[in-house]
Amino acid sequence: MELTGRAPSLNGVYGAQVLLADGSKVTADDAYIRESILQPSAKIVAGYQPLMPSFQGQLTEEQILALTAYIKSLQSQPVPAKGAGIAPPAGKK
């Protein structure tokens, strides 16, 4: 599996199934994004190291909602290549 960068792409991630390092999958929804911002080592994407720092106590609720909205806006962007730990939402390729 060829990965580029230090973190998975956010393009097309919202609503997608994300493969985690433990072999489980999770849907990248609002709750997953919030948890990933506040407790980034809780669910590590397969193929990546837990490098992201926690932003717990550093962001306001408004900022978390704005980041979530931005990630949702990337939903229409091309989904990363296969093997990047993210599967497109049903009906999207």
mmCIF file of N, CA and C in Angstrom:
data_model
loop_
_atom_site.group_PDB
_atom_site.id
_atom_site.type_symbol
_atom_site.label_atom_id
_atom_site.label_comp_id
_atom_site.label_asym_id
_atom_site.label_seq_id
_atom_site.Cartn_x
_atom_site.Cartn_y
_atom_site.Cartn_z
ATOM 1 N N MET A 1 0.849 -1.166 0.000
ATOM 2 C CA MET A 1 0.000 0.000 0.000
ATOM 3 C C MET A 1 0.895 1.229 0.000
ATOM 4 N N GLU A 2 0.694 2.088 -0.958
ATOM 5 C CA GLU A 2 1.495 3.308 -1.062
ATOM 6 C C GLU A 2 0.716 4.477 -0.490
ATOM 7 N N LEU A 3 1.289 5.110 0.495
ATOM 8 C CA LEU A 3 0.663 6.261 1.128
ATOM 9 C C LEU A 3 1.556 7.464 0.930
ATOM 10 N N THR A 4 0.930 8.614 0.796
ATOM 11 C CA THR A 4 1.708 9.833 0.682
ATOM 12 C C THR A 4 1.253 10.783 1.772
ATOM 13 N N GLY A 5 2.172 11.573 2.270
ATOM 14 C CA GLY A 5 1.837 12.533 3.302
ATOM 15 C C GLY A 5 1.840 11.911 4.681
ATOM 16 N N ARG A 6 1.660 12.777 5.654
ATOM 17 C CA ARG A 6 1.693 12.334 7.051
ATOM 18 C C ARG A 6 0.302 12.032 7.585
ATOM 19 N N ALA A 7 -0.725 12.386 6.827
ATOM 20 C CA ALA A 7 -2.109 12.165 7.258
ATOM 21 C C ALA A 7 -2.963 11.850 6.040
ATOM 22 N N PRO A 8 -4.073 11.164 6.254
ATOM 23 C CA PRO A 8 -4.956 10.869 5.122
ATOM 24 C C PRO A 8 -5.580 12.145 4.564
ATOM 25 N N SER A 9 -5.876 12.122 3.281
ATOM 26 C CA SER A 9 -6.537 13.253 2.642
ATOM 27 C C SER A 9 -7.939 13.429 3.219
ATOM 28 N N LEU A 10 -8.404 14.659 3.258
ATOM 29 C CA LEU A 10 -9.763 14.941 3.707
ATOM 30 C C LEU A 10 -10.739 15.036 2.543
ATOM 31 N N ASN A 11 -10.222 15.009 1.309
ATOM 32 C CA ASN A 11 -11.087 15.062 0.131
ATOM 33 C C ASN A 11 -11.995 13.842 0.107
ATOM 34 N N GLY A 12 -13.292 14.084 0.013
ATOM 35 C CA GLY A 12 -14.256 12.999 -0.110
ATOM 36 C C GLY A 12 -14.403 12.134 1.124
ATOM 37 N N VAL A 13 -13.804 12.516 2.235
ATOM 38 C CA VAL A 13 -13.844 11.657 3.424
ATOM 39 C C VAL A 13 -15.187 11.699 4.143
ATOM 40 N N TYR A 14 -15.863 12.851 4.143
ATOM 41 C CA TYR A 14 -17.109 12.953 4.899
ATOM 42 C C TYR A 14 -18.141 11.971 4.355
ATOM 43 N N GLY A 15 -18.674 11.145 5.230
ATOM 44 C CA GLY A 15 -19.668 10.142 4.845
ATOM 45 C C GLY A 15 -19.069 8.828 4.380
ATOM 46 N N ALA A 16 -17.757 8.793 4.218
ATOM 47 C CA ALA A 16 -17.078 7.584 3.739
ATOM 48 C C ALA A 16 -16.783 6.636 4.893
ATOM 49 N N GLN A 17 -16.530 5.388 4.549
ATOM 50 C CA GLN A 17 -16.062 4.402 5.510
ATOM 51 C C GLN A 17 -14.549 4.537 5.608
ATOM 52 N N VAL A 18 -14.032 4.660 6.819
ATOM 53 C CA VAL A 18 -12.606 4.823 7.056
ATOM 54 C C VAL A 18 -12.084 3.537 7.706
ATOM 55 N N LEU A 19 -11.056 2.951 7.104
ATOM 56 C CA LEU A 19 -10.424 1.762 7.659
ATOM 57 C C LEU A 19 -9.435 2.195 8.734
ATOM 58 N N LEU A 20 -9.589 1.631 9.919
ATOM 59 C CA LEU A 20 -8.735 1.998 11.040
ATOM 60 C C LEU A 20 -7.596 1.006 11.215
ATOM 61 N N ALA A 21 -6.585 1.436 11.945
ATOM 62 C CA ALA A 21 -5.389 0.618 12.167
ATOM 63 C C ALA A 21 -5.719 -0.718 12.820
ATOM 64 N N ASP A 22 -6.789 -0.784 13.618
ATOM 65 C CA ASP A 22 -7.157 -2.037 14.282
ATOM 66 C C ASP A 22 -7.978 -2.960 13.394
ATOM 67 N N GLY A 23 -8.195 -2.550 12.123
ATOM 68 C CA GLY A 23 -8.944 -3.367 11.172
ATOM 69 C C GLY A 23 -10.429 -3.075 11.133
ATOM 70 N N SER A 24 -10.930 -2.280 12.062
ATOM 71 C CA SER A 24 -12.348 -1.921 12.052
ATOM 72 C C SER A 24 -12.582 -0.762 11.087
ATOM 73 N N LYS A 25 -13.840 -0.485 10.826
ATOM 74 C CA LYS A 25 -14.214 0.635 9.961
ATOM 75 C C LYS A 25 -15.167 1.543 10.721
ATOM 76 N N VAL A 26 -15.124 2.816 10.366
ATOM 77 C CA VAL A 26 -16.000 3.804 10.981
ATOM 78 C C VAL A 26 -16.458 4.764 9.885
ATOM 79 N N THR A 27 -17.669 5.277 10.012
ATOM 80 C CA THR A 27 -18.160 6.275 9.069
ATOM 81 C C THR A 27 -17.654 7.644 9.495
ATOM 82 N N ALA A 28 -17.093 8.381 8.553
ATOM 83 C CA ALA A 28 -16.578 9.731 8.839
ATOM 84 C C ALA A 28 -17.751 10.712 8.876
ATOM 85 N N ASP A 29 -18.399 10.766 10.030
ATOM 86 C CA ASP A 29 -19.530 11.668 10.227
ATOM 87 C C ASP A 29 -19.127 12.772 11.207
ATOM 88 N N ASP A 30 -20.083 13.576 11.622
ATOM 89 C CA ASP A 30 -19.782 14.687 12.535
ATOM 90 C C ASP A 30 -19.102 14.202 13.819
ATOM 91 N N ALA A 31 -19.609 13.104 14.390
ATOM 92 C CA ALA A 31 -19.049 12.594 15.644
ATOM 93 C C ALA A 31 -17.601 12.130 15.466
ATOM 94 N N TYR A 32 -17.319 11.450 14.355
ATOM 95 C CA TYR A 32 -15.954 10.977 14.082
ATOM 96 C C TYR A 32 -14.998 12.165 13.898
ATOM 97 N N ILE A 33 -15.444 13.177 13.169
ATOM 98 C CA ILE A 33 -14.599 14.349 12.940
ATOM 99 C C ILE A 33 -14.313 15.062 14.262
ATOM 100 N N ARG A 34 -15.356 15.243 15.073
ATOM 101 C CA ARG A 34 -15.183 15.893 16.382
ATOM 102 C C ARG A 34 -14.179 15.109 17.228
ATOM 103 N N GLU A 35 -14.360 13.795 17.293
ATOM 104 C CA GLU A 35 -13.448 12.969 18.079
ATOM 105 C C GLU A 35 -12.022 13.052 17.534
ATOM 106 N N SER A 36 -11.890 13.079 16.217
ATOM 107 C CA SER A 36 -10.564 13.139 15.604
ATOM 108 C C SER A 36 -9.855 14.457 15.888
ATOM 109 N N ILE A 37 -10.615 15.522 16.058
ATOM 110 C CA ILE A 37 -10.036 16.822 16.395
ATOM 111 C C ILE A 37 -9.646 16.871 17.877
ATOM 112 N N LEU A 38 -10.532 16.386 18.729
ATOM 113 C CA LEU A 38 -10.327 16.502 20.164
ATOM 114 C C LEU A 38 -9.507 15.367 20.770
ATOM 115 N N GLN A 39 -9.630 14.166 20.204
ATOM 116 C CA GLN A 39 -8.909 12.988 20.699
ATOM 117 C C GLN A 39 -8.367 12.210 19.502
ATOM 118 N N PRO A 40 -7.406 12.769 18.789
ATOM 119 C CA PRO A 40 -6.969 12.187 17.518
ATOM 120 C C PRO A 40 -6.377 10.780 17.600
ATOM 121 N N SER A 41 -5.899 10.368 18.753
ATOM 122 C CA SER A 41 -5.341 9.017 18.832
ATOM 123 C C SER A 41 -6.394 7.965 19.177
ATOM 124 N N ALA A 42 -7.659 8.363 19.309
ATOM 125 C CA ALA A 42 -8.731 7.419 19.631
ATOM 126 C C ALA A 42 -8.987 6.438 18.488
ATOM 127 N N LYS A 43 -8.929 6.915 17.258
ATOM 128 C CA LYS A 43 -9.173 6.077 16.083
ATOM 129 C C LYS A 43 -8.152 6.466 15.013
ATOM 130 N N ILE A 44 -7.139 5.641 14.840
ATOM 131 C CA ILE A 44 -6.058 5.921 13.893
ATOM 132 C C ILE A 44 -6.371 5.278 12.544
ATOM 133 N N VAL A 45 -6.260 6.051 11.470
ATOM 134 C CA VAL A 45 -6.495 5.530 10.121
ATOM 135 C C VAL A 45 -5.375 4.551 9.767
ATOM 136 N N ALA A 46 -5.763 3.430 9.170
ATOM 137 C CA ALA A 46 -4.799 2.394 8.784
ATOM 138 C C ALA A 46 -3.691 2.988 7.925
ATOM 139 N N GLY A 47 -2.465 2.632 8.246
ATOM 140 C CA GLY A 47 -1.315 3.061 7.461
ATOM 141 C C GLY A 47 -0.686 4.367 7.912
ATOM 142 N N TYR A 48 -1.246 4.990 8.938
ATOM 143 C CA TYR A 48 -0.727 6.265 9.416
ATOM 144 C C TYR A 48 -0.344 6.164 10.885
ATOM 145 N N GLN A 49 0.602 6.988 11.291
ATOM 146 C CA GLN A 49 1.046 7.064 12.672
ATOM 147 C C GLN A 49 0.199 8.109 13.418
ATOM 148 N N PRO A 50 0.015 7.951 14.714
ATOM 149 C CA PRO A 50 -0.755 8.924 15.501
ATOM 150 C C PRO A 50 0.061 10.185 15.790
ATOM 151 N N LEU A 51 0.179 11.055 14.792
ATOM 152 C CA LEU A 51 1.008 12.258 14.906
ATOM 153 C C LEU A 51 0.242 13.523 15.277
ATOM 154 N N MET A 52 -1.065 13.545 15.011
ATOM 155 C CA MET A 52 -1.830 14.770 15.224
ATOM 156 C C MET A 52 -1.983 15.063 16.717
ATOM 157 N N PRO A 53 -1.702 16.301 17.111
ATOM 158 C CA PRO A 53 -1.911 16.667 18.520
ATOM 159 C C PRO A 53 -3.398 16.860 18.813
ATOM 160 N N SER A 54 -3.755 16.782 20.067
ATOM 161 C CA SER A 54 -5.127 17.043 20.473
ATOM 162 C C SER A 54 -5.388 18.543 20.459
ATOM 163 N N PHE A 55 -6.593 18.915 20.067
ATOM 164 C CA PHE A 55 -6.990 20.316 20.114
ATOM 165 C C PHE A 55 -8.027 20.553 21.215
ATOM 166 N N GLN A 56 -8.130 19.573 22.123
ATOM 167 C CA GLN A 56 -9.022 19.685 23.283
ATOM 168 C C GLN A 56 -8.656 20.937 24.078
ATOM 169 N N GLY A 57 -9.636 21.786 24.341
ATOM 170 C CA GLY A 57 -9.405 22.986 25.125
ATOM 171 C C GLY A 57 -8.761 24.130 24.350
ATOM 172 N N GLN A 58 -8.441 23.909 23.080
ATOM 173 C CA GLN A 58 -7.802 24.943 22.269
ATOM 174 C C GLN A 58 -8.742 25.558 21.240
ATOM 175 N N LEU A 59 -9.840 24.863 20.957
ATOM 176 C CA LEU A 59 -10.800 25.347 19.964
ATOM 177 C C LEU A 59 -12.141 25.592 20.624
ATOM 178 N N THR A 60 -12.837 26.602 20.150
ATOM 179 C CA THR A 60 -14.195 26.850 20.623
ATOM 180 C C THR A 60 -15.141 25.895 19.896
ATOM 181 N N GLU A 61 -16.346 25.777 20.404
ATOM 182 C CA GLU A 61 -17.363 24.959 19.742
ATOM 183 C C GLU A 61 -17.601 25.477 18.320
ATOM 184 N N GLU A 62 -17.616 26.784 18.177
ATOM 185 C CA GLU A 62 -17.811 27.393 16.857
ATOM 186 C C GLU A 62 -16.688 26.987 15.888
ATOM 187 N N GLN A 63 -15.465 26.948 16.355
ATOM 188 C CA GLN A 63 -14.338 26.553 15.509
ATOM 189 C C GLN A 63 -14.423 25.075 15.119
ATOM 190 N N ILE A 64 -14.839 24.239 16.048
ATOM 191 C CA ILE A 64 -15.008 22.811 15.733
ATOM 192 C C ILE A 64 -16.086 22.639 14.674
ATOM 193 N N LEU A 65 -17.190 23.349 14.819
ATOM 194 C CA LEU A 65 -18.273 23.277 13.828
ATOM 195 C C LEU A 65 -17.812 23.806 12.473
ATOM 196 N N ALA A 66 -16.992 24.858 12.473
ATOM 197 C CA ALA A 66 -16.467 25.408 11.215
ATOM 198 C C ALA A 66 -15.530 24.410 10.538
ATOM 199 N N LEU A 67 -14.678 23.748 11.309
ATOM 200 C CA LEU A 67 -13.790 22.729 10.733
ATOM 201 C C LEU A 67 -14.603 21.576 10.154
ATOM 202 N N THR A 68 -15.634 21.160 10.873
ATOM 203 C CA THR A 68 -16.500 20.082 10.388
ATOM 204 C C THR A 68 -17.187 20.497 9.095
ATOM 205 N N ALA A 69 -17.685 21.725 9.039
ATOM 206 C CA ALA A 69 -18.330 22.225 7.819
ATOM 207 C C ALA A 69 -17.337 22.251 6.659
ATOM 208 N N TYR A 70 -16.103 22.650 6.933
ATOM 209 C CA TYR A 70 -15.082 22.669 5.876
ATOM 210 C C TYR A 70 -14.824 21.259 5.359
ATOM 211 N N ILE A 71 -14.687 20.308 6.253
ATOM 212 C CA ILE A 71 -14.440 18.927 5.830
ATOM 213 C C ILE A 71 -15.626 18.405 5.025
ATOM 214 N N LYS A 72 -16.855 18.749 5.430
ATOM 215 C CA LYS A 72 -18.045 18.379 4.649
ATOM 216 C C LYS A 72 -17.972 18.987 3.253
ATOM 217 N N SER A 73 -17.457 20.219 3.146
ATOM 218 C CA SER A 73 -17.388 20.899 1.842
ATOM 219 C C SER A 73 -16.436 20.191 0.887
ATOM 220 N N LEU A 74 -15.520 19.407 1.422
ATOM 221 C CA LEU A 74 -14.566 18.663 0.596
ATOM 222 C C LEU A 74 -15.160 17.359 0.078
ATOM 223 N N GLN A 75 -16.403 17.086 0.455
ATOM 224 C CA GLN A 75 -17.076 15.844 0.061
ATOM 225 C C GLN A 75 -17.148 15.698 -1.455
ATOM 226 N N SER A 76 -17.247 16.807 -2.169
ATOM 227 C CA SER A 76 -17.360 16.746 -3.625
ATOM 228 C C SER A 76 -16.003 16.662 -4.321
ATOM 229 N N GLN A 77 -14.925 16.731 -3.561
ATOM 230 C CA GLN A 77 -13.577 16.643 -4.135
ATOM 231 C C GLN A 77 -13.253 15.181 -4.447
ATOM 232 N N PRO A 78 -12.328 14.946 -5.362
ATOM 233 C CA PRO A 78 -11.976 13.569 -5.696
ATOM 234 C C PRO A 78 -11.506 12.791 -4.467
ATOM 235 N N VAL A 79 -12.002 11.566 -4.372
ATOM 236 C CA VAL A 79 -11.620 10.684 -3.274
ATOM 237 C C VAL A 79 -10.187 10.220 -3.499
ATOM 238 N N PRO A 80 -9.387 10.125 -2.437
ATOM 239 C CA PRO A 80 -8.001 9.656 -2.580
ATOM 240 C C PRO A 80 -7.932 8.279 -3.234
ATOM 241 N N ALA A 81 -6.781 7.975 -3.792
ATOM 242 C CA ALA A 81 -6.565 6.689 -4.448
ATOM 243 C C ALA A 81 -6.807 5.546 -3.484
ATOM 244 N N LYS A 82 -7.205 4.408 -4.023
ATOM 245 C CA LYS A 82 -7.407 3.216 -3.203
ATOM 246 C C LYS A 82 -6.139 2.917 -2.436
ATOM 247 N N GLY A 83 -6.318 2.346 -1.256
ATOM 248 C CA GLY A 83 -5.178 2.026 -0.416
ATOM 249 C C GLY A 83 -4.849 3.163 0.542
ATOM 250 N N ALA A 84 -5.632 4.245 0.476
ATOM 251 C CA ALA A 84 -5.365 5.378 1.347
ATOM 252 C C ALA A 84 -6.154 5.286 2.652
ATOM 253 N N GLY A 85 -6.810 4.140 2.883
ATOM 254 C CA GLY A 85 -7.529 3.946 4.129
ATOM 255 C C GLY A 85 -8.944 4.467 4.120
ATOM 256 N N ILE A 86 -9.419 4.961 2.980
ATOM 257 C CA ILE A 86 -10.750 5.535 2.919
ATOM 258 C C ILE A 86 -11.498 4.954 1.728
ATOM 259 N N ALA A 87 -12.727 4.517 1.963
ATOM 260 C CA ALA A 87 -13.585 4.034 0.893
ATOM 261 C C ALA A 87 -14.655 5.086 0.637
ATOM 262 N N PRO A 88 -14.985 5.351 -0.633
ATOM 263 C CA PRO A 88 -15.997 6.384 -0.917
ATOM 264 C C PRO A 88 -17.364 5.973 -0.371
ATOM 265 N N PRO A 89 -18.220 6.956 -0.082
ATOM 266 C CA PRO A 89 -19.578 6.643 0.355
ATOM 267 C C PRO A 89 -20.295 5.843 -0.729
ATOM 268 N N ALA A 90 -21.304 5.113 -0.355
ATOM 269 C CA ALA A 90 -22.080 4.313 -1.325
ATOM 270 C C ALA A 90 -22.532 5.209 -2.472
ATOM 271 N N GLY A 91 -22.360 4.730 -3.680
ATOM 272 C CA GLY A 91 -22.771 5.481 -4.858
ATOM 273 C C GLY A 91 -21.761 6.492 -5.352
ATOM 274 N N LYS A 92 -20.624 6.625 -4.674
ATOM 275 C CA LYS A 92 -19.587 7.576 -5.064
ATOM 276 C C LYS A 92 -18.317 6.846 -5.426
ATOM 277 N N LYS A 93 -17.654 7.260 -6.452
ATOM 278 C CA LYS A 93 -16.387 6.646 -6.842
ATOM 279 C C LYS A 93 -15.362 7.688 -7.117
#
